[in-house]
Structure formats: structure tokens, C-alpha cells
Short mmCIF file of C-alpha atoms in Angstrom, two decimals:
data_model
loop_
_atom_site.label_atom_id
_atom_site.label_comp_id
_atom_site.label_asym_id
_atom_site.label_seq_id
_atom_site.Cartn_x
_atom_site.Cartn_y
_atom_site.Cartn_z
CA UNK A 19 114.63 138.92 115.37
CA UNK A 20 115.97 137.69 112.02
CA UNK A 21 115.16 134.04 112.73
CA UNK A 22 111.49 134.79 113.16
CA UNK A 23 111.18 136.85 110.00
CA UNK A 24 113.21 134.35 107.97
CA UNK A 25 110.73 131.67 108.92
CA UNK A 26 107.71 133.89 108.82
CA UNK A 27 106.24 133.17 105.39
CA UNK A 28 107.35 129.73 104.46
CA UNK A 29 106.40 126.36 105.80
CA UNK A 30 107.94 125.52 109.14
CA UNK A 31 107.95 122.50 111.44
CA UNK A 32 107.41 122.88 115.17
CA UNK A 33 107.38 120.32 118.01
CA UNK A 34 104.98 120.52 120.97
CA UNK A 35 105.40 118.61 124.23
CA UNK A 36 102.68 118.24 126.88
CA UNK A 37 102.44 116.46 130.20
CA UNK A 38 99.17 117.01 132.02
CA UNK A 39 97.81 116.79 135.56
CA UNK A 40 97.15 113.05 135.10
CA UNK A 41 100.93 112.44 134.78
CA UNK A 42 100.48 109.56 132.38
CA UNK A 43 103.40 110.52 130.16
CA UNK A 44 104.64 112.92 127.52
CA UNK A 45 102.54 113.78 124.47
CA UNK A 46 104.77 114.85 121.58
CA UNK A 47 103.54 116.27 118.28
CA UNK A 48 105.18 117.61 115.14
CA UNK A 49 103.12 120.15 113.23
CA UNK A 50 103.63 121.92 109.94
CA UNK A 51 102.70 125.60 110.11
CA UNK A 52 102.17 127.73 107.01
CA UNK A 53 101.46 131.44 106.82
CA UNK A 54 102.77 134.54 108.51
CA UNK A 55 102.99 134.27 112.33
CA UNK A 56 100.23 136.32 113.89
CA UNK A 57 97.78 135.79 111.06
CA UNK A 58 95.50 132.77 110.61
CA UNK A 59 98.00 129.91 110.55
CA UNK A 60 97.40 126.73 108.56
CA UNK A 61 98.36 123.87 110.84
CA UNK A 62 98.77 120.23 109.91
CA UNK A 63 99.64 117.41 112.30
CA UNK A 64 102.61 115.45 110.91
CA UNK A 65 103.32 113.00 113.73
CA UNK A 66 102.21 112.22 117.27
CA UNK A 67 103.44 109.91 120.02
CA UNK A 68 102.66 109.35 123.66
CA UNK A 69 105.61 108.23 125.75
CA UNK A 70 104.46 106.87 129.13
CA UNK A 71 106.63 107.86 132.09
CA UNK A 72 108.69 105.06 133.65
CA UNK A 73 106.71 103.87 136.71
CA UNK A 74 109.32 105.12 139.20
CA UNK A 75 109.43 108.57 137.58
CA UNK A 76 105.65 108.83 137.68
CA UNK A 77 105.64 107.93 141.39
CA UNK A 78 108.38 110.46 142.11
CA UNK A 79 106.46 113.22 140.29
CA UNK A 80 103.34 112.45 142.35
CA UNK A 81 105.37 112.83 145.55
CA UNK A 82 106.35 116.36 144.45
CA UNK A 83 102.69 117.46 144.57
CA UNK A 84 103.12 117.53 148.35
CA UNK A 85 105.01 120.76 149.23
CA UNK A 86 106.34 119.16 152.42
CA UNK A 87 108.10 116.46 150.40
CA UNK A 88 109.04 118.68 147.44
CA UNK A 89 112.36 119.99 148.78
CA UNK A 90 114.61 121.99 146.42
CA UNK A 91 116.97 119.07 145.81
CA UNK A 92 114.13 116.76 144.72
CA UNK A 93 112.49 119.44 142.55
CA UNK A 94 115.88 120.34 141.06
CA UNK A 95 116.69 116.73 140.22
CA UNK A 96 113.29 116.09 138.62
CA UNK A 97 113.50 119.36 136.67
CA UNK A 98 116.64 118.12 134.88
CA UNK A 99 115.50 114.49 134.61
CA UNK A 100 112.27 115.59 132.90
CA UNK A 101 114.33 117.78 130.56
CA UNK A 102 116.15 114.59 129.47
CA UNK A 103 112.88 112.64 129.08
CA UNK A 104 111.23 115.45 127.11
CA UNK A 105 114.27 115.76 124.83
CA UNK A 106 114.07 112.03 124.06
CA UNK A 107 110.34 112.36 123.32
CA UNK A 108 111.05 115.28 120.97
CA UNK A 109 113.79 113.41 119.07
CA UNK A 110 111.59 110.32 118.82
CA UNK A 111 108.58 112.15 117.34
CA UNK A 112 110.84 114.09 114.92
CA UNK A 113 112.18 110.75 113.66
CA UNK A 114 108.63 109.40 113.39
CA UNK A 115 107.75 112.44 111.24
CA UNK A 116 110.57 111.50 108.86
CA UNK A 117 112.45 114.71 109.74
CA UNK A 118 115.78 115.57 111.37
CA UNK A 119 116.35 118.05 114.23
CA UNK A 120 117.70 120.76 111.90
CA UNK A 121 114.29 120.76 110.13
CA UNK A 122 112.58 121.97 113.31
CA UNK A 123 112.22 125.71 114.01
CA UNK A 124 111.41 125.42 117.71
CA UNK A 125 110.15 123.08 120.45
CA UNK A 126 107.34 124.25 122.77
CA UNK A 127 107.31 122.36 126.09
CA UNK A 128 104.57 122.84 128.65
CA UNK A 129 106.50 120.99 131.36
CA UNK A 130 105.01 119.16 134.34
CA UNK A 131 102.96 121.30 136.72
CA UNK A 132 103.80 120.45 140.30
CA UNK A 133 102.04 123.39 141.95
CA UNK A 134 99.62 126.05 140.73
CA UNK A 135 98.61 128.86 143.09
CA UNK A 136 96.74 131.43 140.98
CA UNK A 137 95.15 133.37 143.87
CA UNK A 138 97.07 136.38 145.17
CA UNK A 139 98.50 136.31 148.69
CA UNK A 140 100.05 139.26 150.50
CA UNK A 141 103.73 138.78 151.48
CA UNK A 142 106.04 141.46 152.87
CA UNK A 143 104.17 144.30 151.23
CA UNK A 144 103.75 142.57 147.85
CA UNK A 145 100.85 140.71 146.29
CA UNK A 146 102.22 137.42 145.03
CA UNK A 147 100.84 134.48 143.09
CA UNK A 148 102.82 131.75 141.39
CA UNK A 149 102.95 128.50 139.48
CA UNK A 150 105.65 125.83 139.16
CA UNK A 151 106.22 123.82 135.98
CA UNK A 152 109.38 121.73 135.70
CA UNK A 153 111.22 120.09 132.79
CA UNK A 154 114.33 122.15 132.05
CA UNK A 155 114.19 123.84 128.64
CA UNK A 156 117.98 124.28 128.54
CA UNK A 157 118.39 120.51 128.70
CA UNK A 158 115.84 119.95 125.92
CA UNK A 159 117.65 122.50 123.74
CA UNK A 160 121.11 121.09 124.53
CA UNK A 161 120.10 117.48 123.72
CA UNK A 162 118.17 118.28 120.53
CA UNK A 163 120.09 121.26 119.15
CA UNK A 164 116.73 123.05 118.71
CA UNK A 165 115.62 126.26 120.47
CA UNK A 166 113.10 125.38 123.19
CA UNK A 167 110.32 127.55 124.63
CA UNK A 168 109.27 126.47 128.14
CA UNK A 169 107.68 127.82 131.35
CA UNK A 170 104.87 129.62 129.53
CA UNK A 171 102.46 130.41 132.36
CA UNK A 172 104.53 132.80 134.48
CA UNK A 173 104.53 135.65 131.93
CA UNK A 174 100.73 135.80 132.04
CA UNK A 175 100.75 135.70 135.86
CA UNK A 176 103.27 138.55 135.96
CA UNK A 177 100.59 140.82 134.44
CA UNK A 178 97.82 139.68 136.78
CA UNK A 179 96.54 136.59 134.95
CA UNK A 180 95.94 133.13 136.40
CA UNK A 181 98.43 131.57 133.97
CA UNK A 182 95.65 129.25 132.81
CA UNK A 183 94.02 128.12 130.63
CA UNK A 184 96.39 128.69 127.70
CA UNK A 185 94.97 126.39 125.02
CA UNK A 186 91.98 128.74 124.23
CA UNK A 187 94.38 131.01 122.34
CA UNK A 188 95.13 128.22 119.86
CA UNK A 189 91.52 126.99 119.84
CA UNK A 190 90.43 130.42 118.68
CA UNK A 191 93.03 130.36 115.89
CA UNK A 192 92.14 126.85 114.73
CA UNK A 193 88.41 126.30 115.36
CA UNK A 194 86.31 129.46 115.20
CA UNK A 195 83.30 129.46 112.84
CA UNK A 196 81.11 132.17 111.35
CA UNK A 197 77.71 130.68 112.12
CA UNK A 198 78.02 128.43 115.15
CA UNK A 199 78.93 129.04 118.78
CA UNK A 200 81.34 126.29 119.79
CA UNK A 201 82.30 124.92 123.18
CA UNK A 202 85.63 123.12 123.48
CA UNK A 203 85.64 120.91 126.57
CA UNK A 204 88.90 119.30 127.58
CA UNK A 205 88.60 116.49 130.12
CA UNK A 206 92.07 115.81 131.47
CA UNK A 207 92.77 115.57 135.20
CA UNK A 208 90.80 118.81 135.43
CA UNK A 209 87.96 119.80 133.08
CA UNK A 210 88.20 123.10 131.23
CA UNK A 211 85.90 124.74 128.72
CA UNK A 212 86.50 127.35 126.02
CA UNK A 213 83.62 129.36 124.57
CA UNK A 214 84.11 130.49 120.96
CA UNK A 215 81.07 132.60 120.02
CA UNK A 216 80.03 132.60 116.34
CA UNK A 217 82.07 135.08 114.27
CA UNK A 218 83.90 136.36 117.36
CA UNK A 219 87.04 138.45 117.84
CA UNK A 220 89.85 137.18 120.14
CA UNK A 221 88.53 139.47 122.91
CA UNK A 222 85.18 137.63 122.92
CA UNK A 223 86.64 134.19 123.62
CA UNK A 224 86.45 133.12 127.24
CA UNK A 225 87.36 129.99 129.13
CA UNK A 226 87.61 128.56 132.62
CA UNK A 227 88.04 125.33 134.54
CA UNK A 228 84.77 123.47 135.07
CA UNK A 229 86.06 121.31 137.96
CA UNK A 230 87.45 117.80 138.22
CA UNK A 231 87.80 115.90 134.95
CA UNK A 232 89.31 112.45 135.44
CA UNK A 233 91.09 113.37 138.66
CA UNK A 234 88.41 112.12 141.05
CA UNK A 235 87.54 109.11 138.89
CA UNK A 236 91.21 108.05 138.67
CA UNK A 237 91.79 108.92 142.32
CA UNK A 238 88.95 106.82 143.75
CA UNK A 239 89.70 103.92 141.37
CA UNK A 240 93.36 103.88 142.45
CA UNK A 241 92.31 103.77 146.12
CA UNK A 242 89.44 101.29 145.80
CA UNK A 243 91.32 98.86 143.54
CA UNK A 244 94.78 99.30 145.05
CA UNK A 245 97.59 97.85 143.00
CA UNK A 246 95.16 96.62 140.33
CA UNK A 247 93.85 99.72 138.55
CA UNK A 248 94.74 103.41 138.27
CA UNK A 249 91.80 104.48 136.07
CA UNK A 250 88.34 103.36 134.93
CA UNK A 251 89.34 102.22 131.44
CA UNK A 252 86.43 102.63 129.03
CA UNK A 253 84.11 103.44 131.95
CA UNK A 254 83.86 99.70 132.70
CA UNK A 255 83.43 100.16 136.48
CA UNK A 256 80.99 103.09 136.25
CA UNK A 257 78.97 101.07 133.73
CA UNK A 258 78.19 98.49 136.46
CA UNK A 259 77.41 101.07 139.15
CA UNK A 260 74.41 103.17 140.10
CA UNK A 261 74.62 106.90 140.81
CA UNK A 262 74.18 107.57 144.54
CA UNK A 263 71.95 110.67 144.71
CA UNK A 264 72.99 111.65 148.26
CA UNK A 265 76.72 111.45 147.54
CA UNK A 266 76.24 113.35 144.28
CA UNK A 267 74.26 116.08 146.06
CA UNK A 268 76.96 116.36 148.73
CA UNK A 269 79.76 116.68 146.14
CA UNK A 270 77.79 119.31 144.22
CA UNK A 271 78.05 121.64 147.24
CA UNK A 272 81.79 122.23 146.63
CA UNK A 273 82.25 126.03 146.51
CA UNK A 274 84.40 125.99 143.36
CA UNK A 275 81.37 125.44 141.09
CA UNK A 276 79.81 128.74 142.13
CA UNK A 277 82.97 130.88 141.97
CA UNK A 278 82.86 133.60 139.29
CA UNK A 279 84.80 133.15 136.06
CA UNK A 280 87.60 133.26 134.98
CA UNK A 281 88.77 130.58 137.41
CA UNK A 282 91.19 127.69 137.47
CA UNK A 283 91.76 124.79 139.82
CA UNK A 284 93.90 121.70 140.27
CA UNK A 285 95.19 118.98 142.53
CA UNK A 286 95.43 121.46 145.41
CA UNK A 287 91.61 121.42 145.61
CA UNK A 288 90.57 118.05 144.13
CA UNK A 289 93.60 115.93 145.02
CA UNK A 290 94.29 113.29 147.64
CA UNK A 291 92.90 115.08 150.72
CA UNK A 292 89.61 115.69 148.86
CA UNK A 293 89.50 111.98 147.98
CA UNK A 294 90.25 111.08 151.64
CA UNK A 295 87.12 112.98 152.72
CA UNK A 296 85.00 111.49 149.96
CA UNK A 297 86.02 107.91 150.82
CA UNK A 298 85.45 108.47 154.56
CA UNK A 299 81.86 109.39 153.70
CA UNK A 300 81.39 106.36 151.41
CA UNK A 301 82.86 104.03 154.07
CA UNK A 302 80.46 105.34 156.72
CA UNK A 303 77.53 104.86 154.33
CA UNK A 304 78.68 101.48 153.01
CA UNK A 305 78.67 102.41 149.32
CA UNK A 306 79.75 99.84 146.74
CA UNK A 307 82.93 100.66 144.80
CA UNK A 308 81.21 100.72 141.40
CA UNK A 309 78.51 103.08 142.75
CA UNK A 310 81.21 105.49 143.97
CA UNK A 311 82.92 105.43 140.56
CA UNK A 312 79.59 105.93 138.73
CA UNK A 313 78.76 108.88 141.01
CA UNK A 314 82.07 110.74 140.58
CA UNK A 315 81.82 110.10 136.81
CA UNK A 316 78.37 111.72 136.87
CA UNK A 317 79.81 114.59 138.94
CA UNK A 318 82.27 115.43 136.14
CA UNK A 319 79.44 115.48 133.57
CA UNK A 320 77.18 117.48 135.90
CA UNK A 321 79.93 120.06 136.61
CA UNK A 322 80.25 120.73 132.85
CA UNK A 323 76.46 121.08 132.45
CA UNK A 324 76.32 123.26 135.58
CA UNK A 325 79.07 125.54 134.26
CA UNK A 326 77.21 125.90 130.96
CA UNK A 327 73.89 126.74 132.69
CA UNK A 328 75.47 129.27 135.06
CA UNK A 329 78.11 131.04 133.02
CA UNK A 330 77.55 130.46 129.29
CA UNK A 331 73.91 129.79 128.36
CA UNK A 332 72.57 133.24 129.41
CA UNK A 333 74.86 135.05 126.91
CA UNK A 334 76.05 132.46 124.40
CA UNK A 335 73.66 129.54 123.77
CA UNK A 336 75.90 127.03 122.01
CA UNK A 337 75.38 124.64 119.11
CA UNK A 338 77.98 121.99 119.82
CA UNK A 339 80.39 120.83 122.52
CA UNK A 340 83.60 119.21 121.24
CA UNK A 341 85.11 116.90 123.87
CA UNK A 342 88.84 116.19 123.96
CA UNK A 343 91.33 114.80 126.47
CA UNK A 344 91.44 111.41 128.15
CA UNK A 345 87.83 111.70 129.34
CA UNK A 346 86.62 111.53 125.75
CA UNK A 347 87.54 107.82 125.74
CA UNK A 348 85.11 107.07 128.58
CA UNK A 349 81.76 106.21 126.93
CA UNK A 350 79.88 106.32 130.26
CA UNK A 351 81.13 109.85 130.95
CA UNK A 352 80.18 110.89 127.39
CA UNK A 353 76.69 109.41 127.79
CA UNK A 354 76.20 111.31 131.09
CA UNK A 355 77.43 114.44 129.32
CA UNK A 356 74.93 113.98 126.48
CA UNK A 357 72.13 113.60 129.06
CA UNK A 358 73.27 116.93 130.58
CA UNK A 359 73.79 118.93 127.39
CA UNK A 360 71.40 117.67 124.72
CA UNK A 361 68.18 118.78 126.51
CA UNK A 362 69.71 122.30 126.32
CA UNK A 363 70.14 121.94 122.55
CA UNK A 364 73.91 121.32 122.60
CA UNK A 365 75.23 118.44 120.49
CA UNK A 366 78.13 116.52 122.11
CA UNK A 367 80.87 115.27 119.77
CA UNK A 368 84.39 113.98 120.40
CA UNK A 369 87.42 115.40 118.59
CA UNK A 370 87.69 112.04 116.79
CA UNK A 371 84.13 112.32 115.44
CA UNK A 372 85.19 115.45 113.54
CA UNK A 373 88.47 113.97 112.29
CA UNK A 374 90.78 115.49 114.92
CA UNK A 375 92.89 113.93 117.67
CA UNK A 376 92.00 114.30 121.35
CA UNK A 377 95.42 113.02 122.35
CA UNK A 378 97.45 115.44 120.28
CA UNK A 379 95.40 118.59 120.84
CA UNK A 380 97.35 120.06 123.76
CA UNK A 381 100.77 119.12 122.36
CA UNK A 382 99.77 120.87 119.11
CA UNK A 383 98.66 123.90 121.14
CA UNK A 384 102.08 124.26 122.80
CA UNK A 385 103.80 123.89 119.42
CA UNK A 386 101.69 126.75 118.08
CA UNK A 387 102.24 128.88 121.21
CA UNK A 388 106.02 128.41 120.75
CA UNK A 389 105.74 129.43 117.09
CA UNK A 390 104.31 132.76 118.33
CA UNK A 391 106.92 133.13 121.09
CA UNK A 392 109.85 132.74 118.73
CA UNK A 393 108.30 135.41 116.48
CA UNK A 394 107.94 137.69 119.54
CA UNK A 395 104.16 137.81 119.17
CA UNK A 396 101.63 137.89 122.04
CA UNK A 397 100.13 134.42 122.57
CA UNK A 398 97.58 134.91 125.35
CA UNK A 399 93.93 135.88 125.64
CA UNK A 400 93.80 138.25 128.63
CA UNK A 401 90.03 137.85 128.76
CA UNK A 402 90.52 134.14 129.42
CA UNK A 403 93.26 134.29 132.05
CA UNK A 404 92.21 137.54 133.72
CA UNK A 405 95.49 139.30 132.80
CA UNK A 406 95.78 143.08 132.35
CA UNK A 407 97.12 142.70 128.80
CA UNK A 408 98.35 140.20 126.25
CA UNK A 409 102.00 139.19 126.57
CA UNK A 410 104.53 136.96 124.82
CA UNK A 411 104.71 133.87 127.01
CA UNK A 412 107.59 131.43 127.35
CA UNK A 413 111.29 131.39 128.17
CA UNK A 414 113.55 130.63 125.22
CA UNK A 415 116.59 128.36 125.54
CA UNK A 416 118.77 128.70 122.44
#
């Protein structure tokens, strides 16, 4: 316990590592935290880097999303390999910050999710739900000489939560305002929204997944432009296309959008078999590639507007929606989102427009979560994840 209290008042440096559902690489951030853990921390970003995965590693991770392929030997190998890659990313960003490893209090590593099954199933007399994130914390700690907090989500799931989303805890700490109700929309592979009512307590924050973010856009682009493109950079393809009303209407029938909150989703629902079905339909109806891309881009924007209308507007009419994540760099998606939100009186701004970084946001969040873990302080919002109580998340490798 001494370490935490020694570091509790003075300035401390923490590293956060994030690899999301899009599997584009490792985001690494160094932050400076001032103030007593558990009270309103002052956080400053010192350095940030994105380290793309080597192509072969990225392909091997994608294979692990299929449980039939993901045998224990392959998962075990990748768990350690990612530990090595994450450790390198941590050392690199520490150097970029002009610091040395002994300056760092702790590393928080989200790991790479390969499977997330938040719904309970009944097995042998027990109700079980689970999640699998890999990227061995012991390896990160051994290579860097810094304590590492990893595997955050399982502690929340052990007390009945969905283990997601976790970033709202840090959004509440860093963004809440007295006079405005804020929406924080992250558009990664999956879209998720956090509602921070004006002048709220932690118990009043809520959040949930809105549906696919870039996952369908990237997925259809990778299939339609095989070998050439993996994503619609800058919305260039969608820009040329027209939204197909029938396809959009069909996609809007997906049951996830109507499920009650809190809820979370992932590749299990909107991954390759979903894209197979979508492309079978577009083949039968002879849709042009750019029209398909424009339509799934609109679907992402619509799903965010739909979530707001259904679950947020009745209780918490909002003033502004801050957009972060990779989707915030797609101007076509942002324009569709403005068309959805602005008629309802919600201004749409990117993290960059308010002087923050979309790229670094989640890495910073896991740094801050680790700062709480190492001080043995609860770092969840049970209201957001559906857990029975707040817990200290993360496994510590010294």
C-alpha cells in the first residue's frame, strides 16, 4: 500500500496502452497526473504514439476472432507476443516523452480483445459470462521494469457487469461540466456513447454501445476492394456514393438497436458473417460499391441518432456531442452525424475542435484507470456496466 500513498500527492507519470477492435496497432500515451488519487485528478498528455502492428501479426490476430481457429496454443503464443510488442510501444513513448522507465509509476494496458461474451449463459449449475483480452502484463512488466496493470474487464464482470464500456469512468473525471449535458461518442470499430448530465454525480453517468462504428465500413471496403483498401480513408468512397434507402431500412431492423441499455456489442454480432449477409443482399440487388459504402456510413450515423432519440433525449436533452476515435477523421460520417443530431439541438464537435486528441483518448483512459488500480481505488461506474457495485479493476504484474 505504501507505493500508492507515496505517490498520492505529488506529480506522477503513467503510461496507457490501447489496442481496439479495429486492430490497427498500439496507441501509447504518457500522462502526467497531479492530485490525490480518487479526487479530481489534473491530467496532462506528455507524449503519444501509434505503433501499427506488423502486417503478419495483424492477420494472425484477426484469425483469433474465430473460436474454431483460436486454439490454446495460438492464443497463448499471441498473448506473449503482444506482451513484447506492447512493452516496446511503452518504452518508445517513454523515450519520446523525454523520460526513463524509472520515472513511470505504472503502465495500464487494455490488451487486445479477441472475444467478448457479456451475456450470461447457464453451465453446470452456474451462470457464466466472460471476456478475453490478451497481451501478457507480466511480459510488459519484465521488459520495462515498471508495474503493469492489465486485464481490466474481468473484475467488473465478476460482480455482474458487462465489462464494458470502461472509458466513461475517466470521461466523468475529465470532462463533466456544471451547465451543459455532454455526450461523448467514440467511433472505433464499435460506436459507444457516454452521457454526462450537467452537474452530475458519478452515479448519474451512463453509457452504452450504439452499434457498429467503423467495423462495417472497414469490413465492406476490405471485401469490395480486395487487396487495395482496408478502410474508407477520409470518406472518399462514401463521398462518391448515394445512400440506398432499401438497404439502409433493412440494416436498421437489426435487433441490437432496440435492446435496452446498458448494452455492449462487438465483432461477434457485426463481424464477418454479418458482412457476408449484407454483401449477398447487395450482390442480388446489383448495388454499386460506393453506394454500399455510403449506406453503411449513414447507418453508423443513424444508429447514433437513433440511440439518442430512444435512450437519452427523453431524460437528458444534450447540448453537444464530442466525437472521438477513428471515425472522427471521416468527414462524410461527421456530416451525416450533423444531419442526424443538429435538428435535435445537439452540436457535433470533434475532440480536435476542442483542443484534445481523438487518437490518444483511450490510451489516456487506461493510464488513468491504472493510476486508480495501483492506489487500490474503485475505477468503474456500475451504472454504466450494469455491475452490482464498483470494484478495483485490473491485474497487477510487479
